[in-house]
Structure formats: C-alpha cells, structure tokens
PDB file of C-alpha atoms and ligand atoms in Angstrom:
ATOM      1  CA  MET A   1       2.579 -34.407  48.953  1.00 52.00           C
ATOM      2  CA  ALA A   2       3.533 -35.243  52.239  1.00 68.00           C
ATOM      3  CA  ALA A   3       1.461 -34.379  55.192  1.00 89.00           C
ATOM      4  CA  ASN A   4       2.253 -31.478  57.450  1.00 97.00           C
ATOM      5  CA  LYS A   5       3.875 -32.107  60.992  1.00 98.00           C
ATOM      6  CA  THR A   6       3.078 -30.342  64.256  1.00 98.00           C
ATOM      7  CA  LEU A   7       4.650 -31.171  67.395  1.00 98.00           C
ATOM      8  CA  THR A   8       2.492 -31.281  70.608  1.00 98.00           C
ATOM      9  CA  MET A   9       2.866 -32.045  74.243  1.00 98.00           C
ATOM     10  CA  ILE A  10       0.452 -33.471  76.653  1.00 99.00           C
ATOM     11  CA  LYS A  11       1.356 -31.180  79.960  1.00 98.00           C
ATOM     12  CA  PRO A  12       2.246 -32.408  83.363  1.00 98.00           C
ATOM     13  CA  ASP A  13      -1.052 -31.380  84.320  1.00 98.00           C
ATOM     14  CA  ALA A  14      -3.145 -33.549  81.969  1.00 98.00           C
ATOM     15  CA  VAL A  15      -0.976 -36.385  82.733  1.00 98.00           C
ATOM     16  CA  ARG A  16      -1.333 -36.037  86.541  1.00 98.00           C
ATOM     17  CA  ASN A  17      -4.976 -35.828  86.242  1.00 98.00           C
ATOM     18  CA  GLY A  18      -5.415 -38.661  84.119  1.00 98.00           C
ATOM     19  CA  HIS A  19      -6.419 -37.088  80.502  1.00 98.00           C
ATOM     20  CA  ILE A  20      -3.504 -38.812  78.263  1.00 98.00           C
ATOM     21  CA  GLY A  21      -5.965 -41.479  76.645  1.00 98.00           C
ATOM     22  CA  ALA A  22      -8.675 -38.831  76.395  1.00 98.00           C
ATOM     23  CA  ILE A  23      -6.408 -36.548  74.389  1.00 98.00           C
ATOM     24  CA  LEU A  24      -4.558 -39.102  72.311  1.00 98.00           C
ATOM     25  CA  ASN A  25      -8.253 -40.282  71.266  1.00 98.00           C
ATOM     26  CA  GLN A  26      -9.615 -36.567  70.365  1.00 98.00           C
ATOM     27  CA  ILE A  27      -6.266 -35.771  68.292  1.00 98.00           C
ATOM     28  CA  THR A  28      -6.628 -39.253  66.365  1.00 98.00           C
ATOM     29  CA  GLU A  29     -10.149 -38.791  66.123  1.00 98.00           C
ATOM     30  CA  ALA A  30      -9.654 -35.196  64.458  1.00 98.00           C
ATOM     31  CA  GLY A  31      -7.207 -36.995  61.722  1.00 98.00           C
ATOM     32  CA  PHE A  32      -4.146 -36.583  63.038  1.00 98.00           C
ATOM     33  CA  GLN A  33      -1.874 -39.383  62.696  1.00 98.00           C
ATOM     34  CA  ILE A  34       0.949 -39.895  64.989  1.00 98.00           C
ATOM     35  CA  SER A  35       4.502 -40.671  63.980  1.00 98.00           C
ATOM     36  CA  ALA A  36       6.580 -40.233  67.075  1.00 98.00           C
ATOM     37  CA  MET A  37       5.809 -40.539  70.827  1.00 98.00           C
ATOM     38  CA  LYS A  38       6.994 -40.625  74.147  1.00 98.00           C
ATOM     39  CA  LEU A  39       6.698 -40.583  77.766  1.00 98.00           C
ATOM     40  CA  THR A  40       9.053 -38.104  79.281  1.00 98.00           C
ATOM     41  CA  GLN A  41      10.271 -35.437  81.700  1.00 98.00           C
ATOM     42  CA  LEU A  42      12.312 -32.498  80.943  1.00 98.00           C
ATOM     43  CA  SER A  43      14.958 -31.818  82.953  1.00 98.00           C
ATOM     44  CA  LEU A  44      15.420 -27.570  83.993  1.00 98.00           C
ATOM     45  CA  ALA A  45      17.887 -27.197  80.797  1.00 98.00           C
ATOM     46  CA  ASP A  46      15.818 -28.859  78.526  1.00 98.00           C
ATOM     47  CA  ALA A  47      12.569 -26.566  79.487  1.00 98.00           C
ATOM     48  CA  GLU A  48      14.830 -23.714  79.080  1.00 98.00           C
ATOM     49  CA  ALA A  49      16.173 -24.714  75.916  1.00 98.00           C
ATOM     50  CA  PHE A  50      12.238 -25.388  74.688  1.00 98.00           C
ATOM     51  CA  TYR A  51      11.006 -21.908  75.963  1.00 98.00           C
ATOM     52  CA  SER A  52      14.231 -20.210  75.242  1.00 97.00           C
ATOM     53  CA  VAL A  53      11.984 -17.633  72.851  1.00 95.00           C
ATOM     54  CA  HIS A  54       9.984 -16.925  76.095  1.00 96.00           C
ATOM     55  CA  LYS A  55      12.968 -16.373  78.621  1.00 97.00           C
ATOM     56  CA  GLU A  56      12.345 -12.496  78.945  1.00 98.00           C
ATOM     57  CA  ARG A  57       8.997 -13.065  79.807  1.00 97.00           C
ATOM     58  CA  PRO A  58       7.616 -12.940  83.529  1.00 98.00           C
ATOM     59  CA  PHE A  59       5.920 -15.975  83.757  1.00 97.00           C
ATOM     60  CA  PHE A  60       9.532 -17.711  82.169  1.00 98.00           C
ATOM     61  CA  GLY A  61      10.438 -19.100  86.186  1.00 98.00           C
ATOM     62  CA  GLU A  62       6.481 -20.492  86.483  1.00 98.00           C
ATOM     63  CA  LEU A  63       6.774 -22.028  82.814  1.00 98.00           C
ATOM     64  CA  VAL A  64       9.716 -24.216  83.591  1.00 98.00           C
ATOM     65  CA  GLU A  65       9.104 -25.041  86.875  1.00 98.00           C
ATOM     66  CA  PHE A  66       5.775 -26.568  85.940  1.00 98.00           C
ATOM     67  CA  MET A  67       6.951 -28.089  82.654  1.00 98.00           C
ATOM     68  CA  THR A  68       9.657 -30.332  84.447  1.00 98.00           C
ATOM     69  CA  SER A  69       7.266 -31.009  87.384  1.00 98.00           C
ATOM     70  CA  GLY A  70       6.407 -34.316  86.343  1.00 98.00           C
ATOM     71  CA  PRO A  71       6.746 -36.851  83.343  1.00 98.00           C
ATOM     72  CA  ILE A  72       4.808 -35.167  79.710  1.00 99.00           C
ATOM     73  CA  VAL A  73       3.910 -37.200  76.414  1.00 99.00           C
ATOM     74  CA  ALA A  74       5.506 -35.618  73.409  1.00 99.00           C
ATOM     75  CA  ALA A  75       4.129 -36.423  70.017  1.00 99.00           C
ATOM     76  CA  ILE A  76       4.631 -35.443  66.446  1.00 98.00           C
ATOM     77  CA  LEU A  77       0.950 -35.288  64.652  1.00 98.00           C
ATOM     78  CA  GLU A  78       0.663 -35.876  60.915  1.00 98.00           C
ATOM     79  CA  LYS A  79      -2.323 -33.654  58.707  1.00 98.00           C
ATOM     80  CA  ASP A  80      -2.780 -31.349  56.044  1.00 98.00           C
ATOM     81  CA  ASN A  81      -2.465 -28.026  57.688  1.00 98.00           C
ATOM     82  CA  ALA A  82      -1.212 -29.836  60.570  1.00 98.00           C
ATOM     83  CA  VAL A  83       0.060 -26.905  62.706  1.00 98.00           C
ATOM     84  CA  GLU A  84      -3.338 -24.529  62.304  1.00 98.00           C
ATOM     85  CA  ASP A  85      -5.800 -27.243  62.436  1.00 98.00           C
ATOM     86  CA  PHE A  86      -3.958 -28.583  65.840  1.00 98.00           C
ATOM     87  CA  ARG A  87      -4.164 -24.832  67.162  1.00 98.00           C
ATOM     88  CA  THR A  88      -7.848 -25.003  66.329  1.00 98.00           C
ATOM     89  CA  LEU A  89      -8.195 -28.171  67.883  1.00 98.00           C
ATOM     90  CA  ILE A  90      -6.571 -27.132  71.169  1.00 98.00           C
ATOM     91  CA  GLY A  91      -8.379 -23.996  71.778  1.00 98.00           C
ATOM     92  CA  SER A  92      -7.041 -20.512  72.997  1.00 98.00           C
ATOM     93  CA  THR A  93      -3.442 -20.550  75.330  1.00 97.00           C
ATOM     94  CA  ASN A  94      -6.162 -19.376  78.355  1.00 96.00           C
ATOM     95  CA  PRO A  95      -8.600 -21.771  78.697  1.00 96.00           C
ATOM     96  CA  ALA A  96     -11.401 -19.446  79.861  1.00 96.00           C
ATOM     97  CA  GLU A  97     -11.108 -18.284  76.388  1.00 97.00           C
ATOM     98  CA  ALA A  98     -11.059 -21.932  74.483  1.00 97.00           C
ATOM     99  CA  ALA A  99     -13.943 -22.645  72.378  1.00 98.00           C
ATOM    100  CA  GLU A 100     -16.162 -25.526  73.614  1.00 98.00           C
ATOM    101  CA  GLY A 101     -15.133 -28.890  72.756  1.00 98.00           C
ATOM    102  CA  THR A 102     -11.433 -27.969  72.507  1.00 98.00           C
ATOM    103  CA  ILE A 103      -8.701 -29.770  74.428  1.00 98.00           C
ATOM    104  CA  ARG A 104      -7.772 -26.969  76.491  1.00 98.00           C
ATOM    105  CA  ALA A 105     -11.588 -25.936  77.327  1.00 98.00           C
ATOM    106  CA  ARG A 106     -12.106 -29.703  78.254  1.00 98.00           C
ATOM    107  CA  PHE A 107      -8.652 -30.309  79.956  1.00 98.00           C
ATOM    108  CA  ALA A 108      -6.794 -27.008  81.163  1.00 97.00           C
ATOM    109  CA  THR A 109      -7.314 -25.719  84.274  1.00 94.00           C
ATOM    110  CA  SER A 110      -5.067 -22.402  83.778  1.00 97.00           C
ATOM    111  CA  ILE A 111      -2.959 -20.509  81.393  1.00 97.00           C
ATOM    112  CA  GLY A 112       0.156 -21.603  82.959  1.00 96.00           C
ATOM    113  CA  GLU A 113      -1.764 -25.333  83.306  1.00 97.00           C
ATOM    114  CA  ASN A 114      -3.335 -25.663  79.779  1.00 98.00           C
ATOM    115  CA  ALA A 115      -2.889 -29.691  79.186  1.00 98.00           C
ATOM    116  CA  VAL A 116      -1.146 -29.098  75.746  1.00 98.00           C
ATOM    117  CA  HIS A 117       1.245 -27.638  73.390  1.00 98.00           C
ATOM    118  CA  GLY A 118       1.032 -27.147  69.848  1.00 98.00           C
ATOM    119  CA  SER A 119       3.668 -25.815  67.570  1.00 98.00           C
ATOM    120  CA  ASP A 120       2.967 -22.234  66.068  1.00 98.00           C
ATOM    121  CA  SER A 121       4.380 -22.585  62.753  1.00 98.00           C
ATOM    122  CA  ASP A 122       5.704 -25.152  60.488  1.00 98.00           C
ATOM    123  CA  GLU A 123       9.395 -24.193  61.003  1.00 98.00           C
ATOM    124  CA  ASN A 124       9.154 -24.384  64.520  1.00 98.00           C
ATOM    125  CA  ALA A 125       7.365 -27.857  64.427  1.00 98.00           C
ATOM    126  CA  GLN A 126      10.419 -29.451  62.910  1.00 98.00           C
ATOM    127  CA  ILE A 127      12.598 -27.456  65.252  1.00 98.00           C
ATOM    128  CA  GLU A 128      10.085 -28.950  68.388  1.00 98.00           C
ATOM    129  CA  GLY A 129      10.039 -32.335  66.488  1.00 98.00           C
ATOM    130  CA  ASP A 130      13.882 -32.625  66.276  1.00 98.00           C
ATOM    131  CA  PHE A 131      14.138 -31.478  70.049  1.00 98.00           C
ATOM    132  CA  HIS A 132      12.395 -34.243  71.282  1.00 98.00           C
ATOM    133  CA  PHE A 133      12.970 -37.037  68.921  1.00 98.00           C
ATOM    134  CA  ALA A 134      16.326 -38.896  67.093  1.00 98.00           C
ATOM    135  CA  GLY A 135      15.884 -39.495  63.420  1.00 97.00           C
ATOM    136  CA  ARG A 136      14.934 -43.356  63.755  1.00 98.00           C
ATOM    137  CA  GLU A 137      12.710 -42.179  66.431  1.00 98.00           C
ATOM    138  CA  GLN A 138      10.161 -40.534  63.557  1.00 98.00           C
ATOM    139  CA  PHE A 139       8.334 -42.558  61.530  1.00 97.00           C
TER     140      PHE A 139
HETATM  141  P1  CMP B 201       2.107 -22.649  74.963  1.00 94.26           P
HETATM  142  O1  CMP B 201       1.582 -21.958  74.180  1.00 94.26           O
HETATM  143  O2  CMP B 201       2.416 -24.304  74.965  1.00 94.26           O
HETATM  144  O3  CMP B 201       4.041 -22.324  75.249  1.00 94.26           O
HETATM  145  C1  CMP B 201       4.075 -21.127  75.920  1.00 94.26           C
HETATM  146  C2  CMP B 201       3.373 -21.446  77.273  1.00 94.26           C
HETATM  147  O4  CMP B 201       3.608 -20.254  78.179  1.00 94.26           O
HETATM  148  C3  CMP B 201       1.798 -21.521  77.191  1.00 94.26           C
HETATM  149  O5  CMP B 201       1.618 -22.685  76.298  1.00 94.26           O
HETATM  150  C4  CMP B 201       1.420 -20.990  78.711  1.00 94.26           C
HETATM  151  O6  CMP B 201       1.114 -22.676  79.165  1.00 94.26           O
HETATM  152  C5  CMP B 201       2.439 -20.330  79.380  1.00 94.26           C
HETATM  153  N1  CMP B 201       1.926 -18.609  79.107  1.00 94.26           N
HETATM  154  C6  CMP B 201       1.851 -18.134  78.458  1.00 94.26           C
HETATM  155  N2  CMP B 201       1.078 -17.163  78.756  1.00 94.26           N
HETATM  156  C7  CMP B 201       1.313 -17.476  80.327  1.00 94.26           C
HETATM  157  C8  CMP B 201       0.855 -16.212  81.463  1.00 94.26           C
HETATM  158  N3  CMP B 201       0.678 -14.984  81.613  1.00 94.26           N
HETATM  159  N4  CMP B 201       1.067 -16.985  82.701  1.00 94.26           N
HETATM  160  C9  CMP B 201       1.598 -18.344  82.826  1.00 94.26           C
HETATM  161  N5  CMP B 201       2.155 -19.246  81.787  1.00 94.26           N
HETATM  162  C10 CMP B 201       1.885 -18.628  80.484  1.00 94.26           C
END
C-alpha cells in the first residue's frame, strides 16, 4: 500500500535562524521520505489563499505578514500514517505546550512563529501539496 502524505513548511523564523538542516534531519530520522521540496517565498496572495480557512481569526493579519516575511522550505513527506505521525513529531501549535524533543519545542519561539507547519488531514495534505508543487515536481 502506498505511504500517506503530509505537507510541511519550515517557516520564515526557522529559516532565518539557520534551522533548515537540523529540522530536515529530524524529519528524515523519524522515517519520513521527502517526495517534493523547494525553497520559496509566499506572496501576500499566496499566504491569504493557503490560510483562507483562518481568515476570520484575529491573528490572520499577523499570520500572513509573518509567513510572507522571508523564504520558507515547502516539502511533501511520505510515511504510513504521515499526517498524525508528523503532528506528533512537531508538537503542539504553542511551543510552550509542545512535548520535549518535538520540532516546535526545539526550534519555535511563539505560537505565531512556530517553526513548522503540518497538514491536519489527508485531504488537506493533498490540497496543500498541490498548492506548492506542480505534478512534475512530486516524486
Ligand atoms: P499552523 O498550524 O501551521 O497554521 C495556522 C497557524 O496560525 C498556526 O500554525 C500558528 O502559527 C498560527 N496561529 C494559531 N493560533 C495563533 C494565535 N493565537 N496567534 C498567532 N498565530 C496563531
């Protein structure tokens, strides 16, 4: 059976702070395979579209401003049970509540600047992967 997929972004804070290598290492050590990856920067329209589900939230403006503030690494990851296992690996949205050793506990600074994104469902993993990658960029 084919492995499941999830979409991650290493966010601008973690890229700025030099954590790309350490985060990718933790991801691959945990058994995820990278089937697409790029360094890119979201435009305002990109970020508003990607996070449209959050557009009524009070933090939406802050979220869009932060996510467009510098380059990100976007990647599609594959593993059995990818969505749930990756959310366990990254830890809670708020790094103050993230379990010790998780990516957010190690590298995030706040609930807004929380180092990494992980898809919340198989359906959204597919939508988010296709948002970032053309078919010929997905392996
Ligand atoms: P993520 O789960 O990747 O996608 C939605 C993002 O919204 C989330 O990460 C946080 O970075 C951000 N977010 C969630 N709650 C808050 C909040 N209370 N204040 C600021 N940003 C938030």
